[in-house]
Short mmCIF file of C-alpha atoms in Angstrom, two decimals:
data_model
loop_
_atom_site.label_atom_id
_atom_site.label_comp_id
_atom_site.label_asym_id
_atom_site.label_seq_id
_atom_site.Cartn_x
_atom_site.Cartn_y
_atom_site.Cartn_z
CA MET A 6 0.02 0.00 -0.01
CA SER A 7 1.05 3.60 -0.30
CA HIS A 8 3.39 4.61 2.50
CA SER A 9 1.73 8.02 2.67
CA PHE A 10 -1.15 6.28 4.50
CA GLN A 11 1.11 4.20 6.74
CA SER A 12 2.78 5.51 9.87
CA GLU A 13 5.60 3.57 11.48
CA LYS A 14 3.71 3.55 14.76
CA SER A 15 0.74 1.66 13.29
CA LEU A 16 2.91 -0.86 11.34
CA LEU A 17 3.75 -4.09 13.18
CA ARG A 18 7.06 -5.34 11.68
CA GLN A 19 7.30 -8.42 13.84
CA TRP A 20 4.19 -10.53 14.37
CA SER A 21 4.32 -14.14 15.60
CA PRO A 22 1.05 -14.99 17.41
CA GLU A 23 1.80 -18.74 17.35
CA ASP A 24 4.87 -18.10 19.56
CA PRO A 25 3.58 -18.43 23.15
CA GLN A 26 6.17 -16.10 24.63
CA PHE A 27 5.53 -13.42 22.03
CA TRP A 28 1.78 -13.78 22.46
CA GLN A 29 1.86 -13.42 26.23
CA GLN A 30 4.35 -10.54 26.36
CA THR A 31 3.32 -8.46 23.34
CA GLY A 32 0.85 -9.90 20.88
CA GLN A 33 -2.19 -10.45 23.10
CA LYS A 34 -2.54 -6.75 24.13
CA ILE A 35 -2.19 -5.48 20.54
CA ALA A 36 -4.56 -8.11 19.14
CA ARG A 37 -7.23 -7.26 21.72
CA ARG A 38 -7.03 -3.57 21.02
CA ASN A 39 -7.50 -4.16 17.29
CA LEU A 40 -10.32 -6.60 18.04
CA TRP A 41 -12.35 -4.18 20.14
CA ILE A 42 -12.03 -1.29 17.68
CA SER A 43 -12.98 -3.72 14.91
CA VAL A 44 -16.02 -4.87 16.92
CA SER A 45 -17.23 -1.25 17.39
CA ALA A 46 -16.94 -0.45 13.69
CA LEU A 47 -18.55 -3.74 12.64
CA LEU A 48 -21.48 -3.34 15.11
CA LEU A 49 -22.25 0.09 13.52
CA ALA A 50 -21.95 -1.42 10.06
CA PHE A 51 -24.59 -4.05 10.89
CA CYS A 52 -26.84 -1.24 12.27
CA VAL A 53 -26.64 0.44 8.84
CA TRP A 54 -26.90 -2.81 6.88
CA MET A 55 -30.26 -3.76 8.47
CA LEU A 56 -31.71 -0.19 8.56
CA PHE A 57 -34.46 -1.04 6.13
CA SER A 58 -35.78 -3.90 8.34
CA ALA A 59 -36.92 -1.14 10.76
CA VAL A 60 -37.64 1.63 8.25
CA ALA A 61 -39.65 -0.46 5.74
CA VAL A 62 -42.39 -1.34 8.21
CA ASN A 63 -42.98 2.38 8.80
CA LEU A 64 -42.83 3.78 5.23
CA ASN A 65 -46.52 3.43 4.50
CA ARG A 66 -47.38 4.93 7.90
CA VAL A 67 -45.66 8.20 6.96
CA GLY A 68 -47.35 8.66 3.59
CA PHE A 69 -45.83 6.17 1.14
CA ASN A 70 -47.90 3.60 -0.73
CA PHE A 71 -45.71 0.58 -1.44
CA THR A 72 -46.96 -3.05 -1.77
CA VAL A 73 -45.96 -5.79 0.70
CA ASP A 74 -43.68 -7.36 -1.95
CA GLN A 75 -42.00 -3.99 -2.58
CA LEU A 76 -41.36 -3.53 1.12
CA PHE A 77 -39.93 -7.04 1.44
CA LEU A 78 -37.66 -6.27 -1.49
CA LEU A 79 -36.34 -3.14 0.24
CA THR A 80 -35.41 -5.26 3.27
CA ALA A 81 -33.69 -7.86 1.01
CA LEU A 82 -31.71 -5.62 -1.33
CA PRO A 83 -29.02 -4.51 1.24
CA SER A 84 -28.16 -8.20 1.71
CA LEU A 85 -27.86 -8.77 -2.04
CA SER A 86 -25.46 -5.85 -2.58
CA GLY A 87 -23.70 -6.74 0.67
CA ALA A 88 -23.05 -10.24 -0.66
CA LEU A 89 -21.72 -8.88 -3.97
CA PHE A 90 -19.53 -6.28 -2.37
CA ARG A 91 -18.14 -8.88 0.03
CA VAL A 92 -16.31 -10.46 -2.88
CA PRO A 93 -13.86 -7.56 -3.50
CA TYR A 94 -13.89 -6.73 0.23
CA SER A 95 -12.63 -10.29 0.88
CA PHE A 96 -9.34 -9.62 -0.84
CA ILE A 97 -8.77 -5.93 -0.07
CA VAL A 98 -7.12 -6.17 3.42
CA PRO A 99 -3.85 -7.72 2.12
CA VAL A 100 -3.84 -5.06 -0.64
CA LEU A 101 -4.49 -1.88 1.36
CA GLY A 102 -4.06 -2.97 4.96
CA GLY A 103 -6.76 -3.54 7.58
CA ARG A 104 -6.33 -0.26 9.38
CA LEU A 105 -6.81 2.02 6.38
CA TRP A 106 -9.63 -0.13 4.98
CA THR A 107 -11.51 -0.11 8.28
CA VAL A 108 -11.40 3.71 8.23
CA ILE A 109 -12.60 3.99 4.62
CA SER A 110 -15.30 1.31 4.80
CA THR A 111 -16.75 2.78 8.02
CA ALA A 112 -16.67 6.42 7.06
CA ILE A 113 -18.39 5.84 3.68
CA LEU A 114 -21.55 4.54 5.47
CA VAL A 115 -22.42 8.11 6.41
CA VAL A 116 -23.66 8.58 2.85
CA PRO A 117 -26.65 6.15 2.80
CA CYS A 118 -27.59 7.20 6.34
CA LEU A 119 -27.81 10.86 5.49
CA TRP A 120 -29.58 10.18 2.20
CA LEU A 121 -32.20 7.86 3.73
CA GLY A 122 -32.94 10.47 6.41
CA PHE A 123 -33.88 13.04 3.76
CA ALA A 124 -35.70 10.53 1.52
CA VAL A 125 -38.19 9.31 4.16
CA GLN A 126 -39.31 12.90 4.81
CA ASP A 127 -40.80 13.31 1.32
CA PRO A 128 -43.65 10.90 0.41
CA SER A 129 -43.08 11.79 -3.26
CA THR A 130 -39.63 10.15 -3.15
CA PRO A 131 -39.72 7.52 -5.95
CA TYR A 132 -39.40 3.84 -5.08
CA SER A 133 -36.32 3.72 -7.31
CA VAL A 134 -34.45 6.12 -4.93
CA PHE A 135 -35.13 3.74 -1.99
CA ILE A 136 -33.77 0.90 -4.14
CA ILE A 137 -30.52 2.81 -4.67
CA ILE A 138 -30.20 3.68 -0.94
CA ALA A 139 -30.92 0.07 0.05
CA LEU A 140 -28.19 -1.13 -2.29
CA LEU A 141 -25.79 1.40 -0.78
CA CYS A 142 -26.64 0.13 2.69
CA GLY A 143 -25.22 -3.14 1.40
CA LEU A 144 -21.74 -1.63 1.62
CA ALA A 145 -22.14 -1.93 5.37
CA GLY A 146 -22.75 -5.67 5.10
CA ALA A 147 -19.63 -6.08 3.02
CA ASN A 148 -17.50 -4.75 5.92
CA PHE A 149 -17.90 -8.10 7.64
CA ALA A 150 -15.73 -9.85 5.00
CA SER A 151 -12.78 -7.51 5.41
CA SER A 152 -13.18 -7.21 9.14
CA MET A 153 -13.15 -10.96 9.80
CA GLY A 154 -10.25 -11.54 7.42
CA ASN A 155 -8.26 -8.81 9.11
CA ILE A 156 -8.90 -9.98 12.70
CA SER A 157 -7.91 -13.56 11.75
CA LEU A 158 -4.39 -12.26 11.10
CA PHE A 159 -3.93 -11.14 14.73
CA PHE A 160 -4.77 -14.33 16.58
CA PRO A 161 -3.17 -17.79 16.92
CA LYS A 162 -4.96 -20.85 15.53
CA ASN A 163 -6.20 -22.02 18.92
CA ARG A 164 -7.92 -18.70 19.53
CA GLN A 165 -9.45 -18.25 16.08
CA GLY A 166 -12.89 -19.45 17.10
CA SER A 167 -13.11 -17.16 20.09
CA ALA A 168 -11.67 -14.10 18.36
CA LEU A 169 -13.78 -14.48 15.22
CA GLY A 170 -16.81 -15.35 17.36
CA ILE A 171 -16.44 -12.14 19.37
CA ASN A 172 -15.79 -9.98 16.29
CA GLY A 173 -18.65 -11.50 14.31
CA GLY A 174 -21.05 -12.04 17.21
CA LEU A 175 -20.79 -8.60 18.75
CA GLY A 176 -20.72 -7.13 15.25
CA ASN A 177 -23.96 -9.04 14.47
CA LEU A 178 -25.33 -7.48 17.62
CA GLY A 179 -25.70 -4.27 15.58
CA VAL A 180 -28.84 -5.70 14.03
CA SER A 181 -30.48 -6.00 17.42
CA VAL A 182 -29.13 -2.63 18.62
CA MET A 183 -30.61 -0.97 15.55
CA GLN A 184 -34.00 -2.73 15.85
CA LEU A 185 -34.12 -1.85 19.55
CA LEU A 186 -33.02 1.79 19.15
CA ALA A 187 -34.85 2.69 15.94
CA PRO A 188 -38.40 2.52 17.41
CA LEU A 189 -37.23 4.65 20.38
CA VAL A 190 -35.49 7.42 18.38
CA ILE A 191 -38.28 7.87 15.80
CA VAL A 192 -40.60 9.20 18.46
CA VAL A 193 -38.09 11.85 19.61
CA PRO A 194 -38.72 15.32 18.04
CA PHE A 195 -35.85 16.32 15.74
CA ILE A 196 -35.07 19.36 13.59
CA SER A 197 -37.69 18.54 10.96
CA GLY A 198 -39.49 15.71 9.26
CA GLY A 199 -42.11 14.79 11.88
CA VAL A 200 -45.28 13.13 10.57
CA THR A 201 -48.57 13.04 12.44
CA LEU A 202 -50.23 9.60 12.24
CA ALA A 203 -53.88 8.67 12.16
CA ASP A 204 -53.94 8.02 15.89
CA GLY A 205 -52.65 11.54 16.59
CA SER A 206 -49.09 10.49 17.49
CA SER A 207 -46.04 11.72 15.57
CA ILE A 208 -42.90 9.96 14.36
CA TRP A 209 -39.58 11.28 13.02
CA LEU A 210 -38.54 8.36 10.76
CA ALA A 211 -35.36 10.19 9.61
CA ASN A 212 -33.93 9.71 13.11
CA ALA A 213 -33.61 5.97 12.48
CA ALA A 214 -30.97 6.70 9.84
CA TRP A 215 -29.33 9.89 11.15
CA VAL A 216 -28.63 8.62 14.67
CA TRP A 217 -25.74 6.47 13.38
CA VAL A 218 -23.81 9.27 11.64
CA PRO A 219 -21.87 10.67 14.67
CA PHE A 220 -21.00 7.16 15.87
CA LEU A 221 -19.66 6.21 12.41
CA ILE A 222 -17.40 9.26 12.44
CA ILE A 223 -16.08 8.44 15.91
CA ALA A 224 -15.44 4.79 14.94
CA SER A 225 -13.54 5.91 11.84
CA VAL A 226 -11.29 8.16 13.88
CA ALA A 227 -10.70 5.40 16.45
CA ALA A 228 -9.67 2.98 13.73
CA TRP A 229 -7.23 5.48 12.23
CA PHE A 230 -5.46 6.16 15.51
CA GLY A 231 -5.91 2.81 17.31
CA MET A 232 -5.57 -0.01 14.79
CA ASN A 233 -2.44 -1.64 13.27
CA ASP A 234 -1.25 -3.19 10.06
CA ILE A 235 0.95 -6.31 10.03
CA ALA A 236 4.08 -6.12 7.87
CA GLY A 237 4.65 -9.08 5.56
CA PHE A 238 0.99 -9.91 4.97
CA ARG A 239 0.67 -7.85 1.83
CA ALA A 240 -0.65 -9.84 -1.15
CA SER A 241 -1.93 -8.85 -4.54
CA LEU A 242 -5.31 -9.93 -5.81
CA ARG A 243 -3.63 -12.40 -8.18
CA GLU A 244 -1.86 -14.06 -5.27
CA GLN A 245 -5.08 -14.53 -3.38
CA LEU A 246 -7.41 -15.74 -6.15
CA PRO A 247 -6.14 -19.38 -6.24
CA VAL A 248 -8.08 -19.98 -2.99
CA LEU A 249 -11.25 -19.95 -5.10
CA LYS A 250 -10.14 -23.26 -6.66
CA SER A 251 -10.57 -25.10 -3.34
CA ALA A 252 -13.67 -27.32 -3.25
CA HIS A 253 -13.81 -26.85 0.48
CA LEU A 254 -14.33 -23.10 0.05
CA TRP A 255 -17.60 -23.73 -1.82
CA ILE A 256 -18.80 -26.48 0.52
CA LEU A 257 -18.11 -24.42 3.66
CA GLY A 258 -19.67 -21.47 1.89
CA MET A 259 -22.91 -23.47 1.57
CA LEU A 260 -22.82 -24.33 5.28
CA TYR A 261 -22.23 -20.69 6.15
CA LEU A 262 -25.09 -19.69 3.85
CA ALA A 263 -27.38 -21.97 5.91
CA THR A 264 -26.27 -20.46 9.26
CA PHE A 265 -25.28 -16.83 8.84
CA GLY A 266 -27.50 -16.47 5.77
CA SER A 267 -30.43 -17.56 7.93
CA PHE A 268 -29.45 -15.16 10.72
CA ILE A 269 -29.24 -12.09 8.48
CA GLY A 270 -32.20 -13.15 6.35
CA PHE A 271 -34.49 -13.68 9.32
CA SER A 272 -33.20 -10.38 10.81
CA ALA A 273 -34.19 -8.57 7.61
CA GLY A 274 -37.55 -10.27 7.07
CA PHE A 275 -38.93 -11.30 10.48
CA ALA A 276 -40.65 -8.01 11.31
CA MET A 277 -42.38 -7.88 7.94
CA LEU A 278 -43.31 -11.57 8.09
CA ALA A 279 -44.78 -11.30 11.56
CA LYS A 280 -46.80 -8.26 10.47
CA THR A 281 -48.38 -10.23 7.65
CA GLN A 282 -49.20 -13.31 9.82
CA TYR A 283 -50.23 -11.56 13.04
CA PRO A 284 -51.17 -7.97 12.09
CA GLN A 285 -52.81 -7.36 15.43
CA VAL A 286 -49.43 -7.54 17.18
CA ASP A 287 -47.10 -4.47 17.23
CA ILE A 288 -43.96 -6.42 16.24
CA ILE A 289 -41.65 -3.34 15.97
CA HIS A 290 -40.90 -3.41 19.73
CA LEU A 291 -40.31 -7.21 19.78
CA ALA A 292 -38.24 -7.70 16.63
CA PHE A 293 -34.88 -6.87 18.21
CA PHE A 294 -34.77 -9.93 20.51
CA GLY A 295 -34.17 -12.46 17.73
CA PRO A 296 -31.03 -10.77 16.34
CA LEU A 297 -29.87 -10.23 19.94
CA LEU A 298 -30.10 -13.97 20.67
CA GLY A 299 -28.37 -14.85 17.40
CA ALA A 300 -25.53 -12.38 17.88
CA LEU A 301 -24.79 -13.56 21.42
CA ALA A 302 -25.08 -17.18 20.30
CA ARG A 303 -22.50 -16.57 17.58
CA SER A 304 -19.79 -15.66 20.10
CA ALA A 305 -20.78 -18.75 22.16
CA GLY A 306 -20.62 -20.91 19.02
CA GLY A 307 -17.05 -19.83 18.31
CA MET A 308 -15.93 -20.51 21.89
CA MET A 309 -17.74 -23.88 22.07
CA SER A 310 -16.08 -24.88 18.80
CA ASP A 311 -12.60 -24.08 20.13
CA LYS A 312 -13.36 -26.43 23.03
CA PHE A 313 -15.41 -29.24 21.46
CA GLY A 314 -14.61 -28.95 17.75
CA GLY A 315 -16.39 -26.89 15.12
CA VAL A 316 -17.71 -29.91 13.22
CA ARG A 317 -19.38 -31.48 16.25
CA VAL A 318 -21.03 -28.21 17.26
CA THR A 319 -22.14 -27.51 13.66
CA THR A 320 -23.63 -30.99 13.21
CA ILE A 321 -25.77 -30.76 16.35
CA ASN A 322 -26.77 -27.21 15.47
CA PHE A 323 -28.10 -28.26 12.04
CA MET A 324 -30.20 -30.93 13.78
CA LEU A 325 -31.75 -28.17 15.89
CA MET A 326 -32.29 -25.83 12.92
CA THR A 327 -34.11 -28.61 11.07
CA LEU A 328 -36.29 -29.22 14.13
CA PHE A 329 -37.21 -25.54 14.62
CA SER A 330 -37.99 -25.21 10.88
CA ALA A 331 -40.41 -28.12 11.07
CA LEU A 332 -42.05 -26.70 14.19
CA LEU A 333 -42.59 -23.35 12.50
CA PHE A 334 -45.29 -24.84 10.23
CA LEU A 335 -47.39 -25.55 13.33
CA THR A 336 -47.32 -21.91 14.53
CA LEU A 337 -48.88 -20.21 11.46
CA PRO A 338 -52.49 -18.94 11.48
CA GLY A 339 -54.83 -21.74 10.50
CA SER A 340 -52.73 -24.47 12.22
CA ARG A 341 -54.11 -26.25 15.27
CA GLY A 342 -52.96 -24.43 18.42
CA ALA A 343 -51.28 -21.66 16.43
CA SER A 344 -50.63 -18.39 18.21
CA PHE A 345 -48.31 -15.43 17.99
CA PHE A 346 -46.56 -16.69 21.17
CA SER A 347 -45.73 -20.09 19.62
CA PHE A 348 -44.68 -18.37 16.36
CA TYR A 349 -42.40 -15.99 18.22
CA VAL A 350 -40.83 -18.67 20.47
CA VAL A 351 -40.05 -21.04 17.60
CA PHE A 352 -38.57 -18.15 15.55
CA MET A 353 -36.34 -17.25 18.52
CA GLY A 354 -35.08 -20.81 18.41
CA LEU A 355 -34.24 -20.34 14.76
CA PHE A 356 -32.38 -17.07 15.53
CA LEU A 357 -30.49 -18.78 18.36
CA THR A 358 -29.31 -21.77 16.23
CA ALA A 359 -28.57 -19.59 13.18
CA GLY A 360 -26.28 -17.49 15.36
CA LEU A 361 -24.65 -20.46 17.08
CA GLY A 362 -24.01 -22.11 13.72
CA SER A 363 -22.53 -18.95 12.32
CA GLY A 364 -19.84 -19.06 14.98
CA SER A 365 -19.13 -22.80 14.66
CA THR A 366 -19.01 -22.89 10.85
CA TYR A 367 -16.66 -19.90 10.83
CA GLN A 368 -14.30 -21.70 13.25
CA MET A 369 -14.42 -24.71 10.91
CA ILE A 370 -13.37 -22.52 8.01
CA ALA A 371 -10.42 -20.99 9.89
CA VAL A 372 -9.11 -24.32 11.24
CA ILE A 373 -9.68 -26.40 8.08
CA PHE A 374 -8.11 -23.86 5.71
CA ARG A 375 -5.04 -23.30 7.89
CA GLN A 376 -4.41 -26.97 8.35
CA ARG A 377 -4.86 -27.97 4.73
CA THR A 378 -2.88 -25.07 3.28
CA GLN A 379 0.01 -25.71 5.69
CA GLN A 380 0.04 -29.43 4.83
CA ARG A 381 0.00 -28.66 1.11
CA MET A 382 2.82 -26.11 1.29
CA LEU A 383 4.98 -28.42 3.46
CA ALA A 384 4.40 -31.25 0.99
CA LEU A 385 5.67 -28.97 -1.82
CA GLY A 386 8.92 -28.47 0.07
CA HIS A 387 8.33 -25.03 1.59
CA SER A 388 9.64 -24.15 4.99
CA ALA A 389 7.38 -24.22 8.04
CA GLN A 390 7.47 -20.42 8.21
CA GLU A 391 6.54 -20.02 4.53
CA ALA A 392 3.76 -22.58 4.91
CA GLN A 393 2.35 -20.76 7.90
CA HIS A 394 2.48 -17.39 6.10
CA VAL A 395 0.61 -18.68 3.09
CA ALA A 396 -1.91 -20.52 5.28
CA ILE A 397 -2.76 -17.36 7.24
CA THR A 398 -3.16 -15.23 4.10
CA ASP A 399 -5.25 -17.85 2.31
CA THR A 400 -7.40 -18.33 5.34
CA ALA A 401 -8.12 -14.57 5.58
CA ALA A 402 -9.18 -14.54 1.89
CA ALA A 403 -11.32 -17.69 2.33
CA LEU A 404 -13.04 -16.25 5.41
CA GLY A 405 -13.97 -13.12 3.50
CA PHE A 406 -15.17 -14.87 0.35
CA ILE A 407 -17.23 -17.46 2.28
CA SER A 408 -18.85 -14.60 4.18
CA ALA A 409 -19.95 -13.23 0.77
CA LEU A 410 -21.65 -16.54 0.00
CA GLY A 411 -23.37 -16.48 3.39
CA ALA A 412 -24.72 -12.97 2.96
CA ILE A 413 -26.81 -14.10 -0.05
CA GLY A 414 -29.24 -15.57 2.50
CA GLY A 415 -30.03 -12.06 3.63
CA PHE A 416 -31.52 -11.45 0.21
CA PHE A 417 -32.99 -14.85 -0.51
CA ILE A 418 -34.95 -15.36 2.76
CA PRO A 419 -37.00 -12.08 2.82
CA LYS A 420 -37.47 -12.26 -0.99
CA ALA A 421 -38.63 -15.88 -0.69
CA PHE A 422 -41.14 -14.87 2.02
CA GLY A 423 -42.37 -11.97 -0.13
CA THR A 424 -42.71 -14.10 -3.28
CA SER A 425 -44.41 -16.95 -1.42
CA LEU A 426 -46.92 -14.53 0.13
CA ALA A 427 -47.59 -12.79 -3.18
CA MET A 428 -48.17 -16.12 -5.01
CA THR A 429 -50.02 -18.19 -2.41
CA GLY A 430 -50.88 -15.83 0.44
CA SER A 431 -48.77 -17.93 2.76
CA PRO A 432 -45.02 -18.25 3.64
CA ILE A 433 -45.21 -22.06 3.71
CA GLY A 434 -43.66 -22.43 0.22
CA ALA A 435 -40.53 -20.53 1.35
CA MET A 436 -40.38 -22.46 4.63
CA LYS A 437 -40.33 -25.81 2.88
CA ILE A 438 -37.22 -24.74 0.89
CA PHE A 439 -35.42 -23.72 4.10
CA LEU A 440 -36.24 -26.99 5.84
CA ILE A 441 -34.89 -29.12 2.91
CA PHE A 442 -31.75 -26.97 2.75
CA TYR A 443 -30.97 -27.43 6.46
CA LEU A 444 -31.36 -31.20 6.07
CA ILE A 445 -28.91 -31.22 3.13
CA CYS A 446 -26.36 -29.20 5.18
CA LEU A 447 -26.69 -31.61 8.07
CA VAL A 448 -25.87 -34.55 5.83
CA VAL A 449 -22.98 -32.75 4.09
CA THR A 450 -21.40 -31.66 7.39
CA TRP A 451 -21.40 -35.21 8.79
CA LEU A 452 -20.32 -37.02 5.63
CA LEU A 453 -17.46 -34.64 4.65
CA TYR A 454 -16.16 -33.44 8.00
CA GLY A 455 -17.85 -35.31 10.85
CA ARG A 456 -16.02 -38.58 10.21
CA ARG A 457 -12.59 -36.92 9.84
CA LYS A 458 -10.87 -36.37 13.16
CA ALA A 459 -8.16 -34.30 11.46
CA THR A 460 -10.59 -31.53 10.68
CA ASN A 461 -12.37 -31.78 13.98
CA SER A 462 -9.57 -30.20 16.00
#
């Protein structure tokens, strides 16, 4: 990267996290500082990424006239663009450096926040403008790929699950923070943009977007002054692309799509789905709890995987996801004993297992890629140091790219719900697809990784 952006103070010239003495004396403190700044920036990014899950349910209340399918699409589009942007974001840290990229990728999110705040104040704003803003919010979702790849460079192999679980889990917590805070801030009088509703109350919907701007600026400044780059881990795009040839990258990507894709997809679409099934319930004040459970479970999933093995935790988790998916059919209106309470409880189970599985599958990716790349490089005659260097760089690229595959679920799930409702008046068609997919992932996890002790460590 350009040395004009790199100060000597922020550049780590010696970095050996696998050396116990170095880790205890020096590395641990530096790694933790970078981790907590990264967590703060990523949490805010998730707040921005899922903005439309809170804004969409209020658009028609403030004077817009969009169909249910159009509103579902607005909640799904940030996940689509987030998935697409995660591909270049996956490879950018070794090119520019994690510190500079964290600053840039966090600061740029101010743009969709400001724009959305102005757009919601004018009921004549075209639907196409909201589509553009929703796609720009996807930039926030792409931050996950670069953030996770960057943090993986700082920690030794036996702490990958915990570090990535904390970064990803507390980052995912942004979804819940946004869904909890947005309903509170939109009732606070602001400079302008208040709308009086039919019941006589007023809301300031722009607040849901504008409240994040000062925090994004603070996080960008903190990243610039507090984060580090690691010397020796620069790699061009050409050097990183061979990782795409690995079959395991695509298989693990499918498993991550089932876990994280479900978490972010349910986060985006749950409020809208609940509103269509149980319109008598004010879901906006209850929607935050699912993403909260999932985010906390992700951190737990990473830590449990470090202790018991990512494959074992992931296998059991897919069993539970399959069970909760089947139970969900019994909670819809028209089913015997169906109620909002049963619908909500089962969906919380899905959020919990989707989050737990996100942490365990990510630990699998980190461990499997490091082990296999090191073994391959040693077999080709490279030194242990060279093999370790390539393994760490390849793993960072793989983590980022697989996160791009996972993010597609954030588009597919709310879009599937919207399409199923538009075609049949029920979400059952979409739910059948999810159930079958979880079963397939359970079988694949067990057959390919569950019977191999080498990948279970």
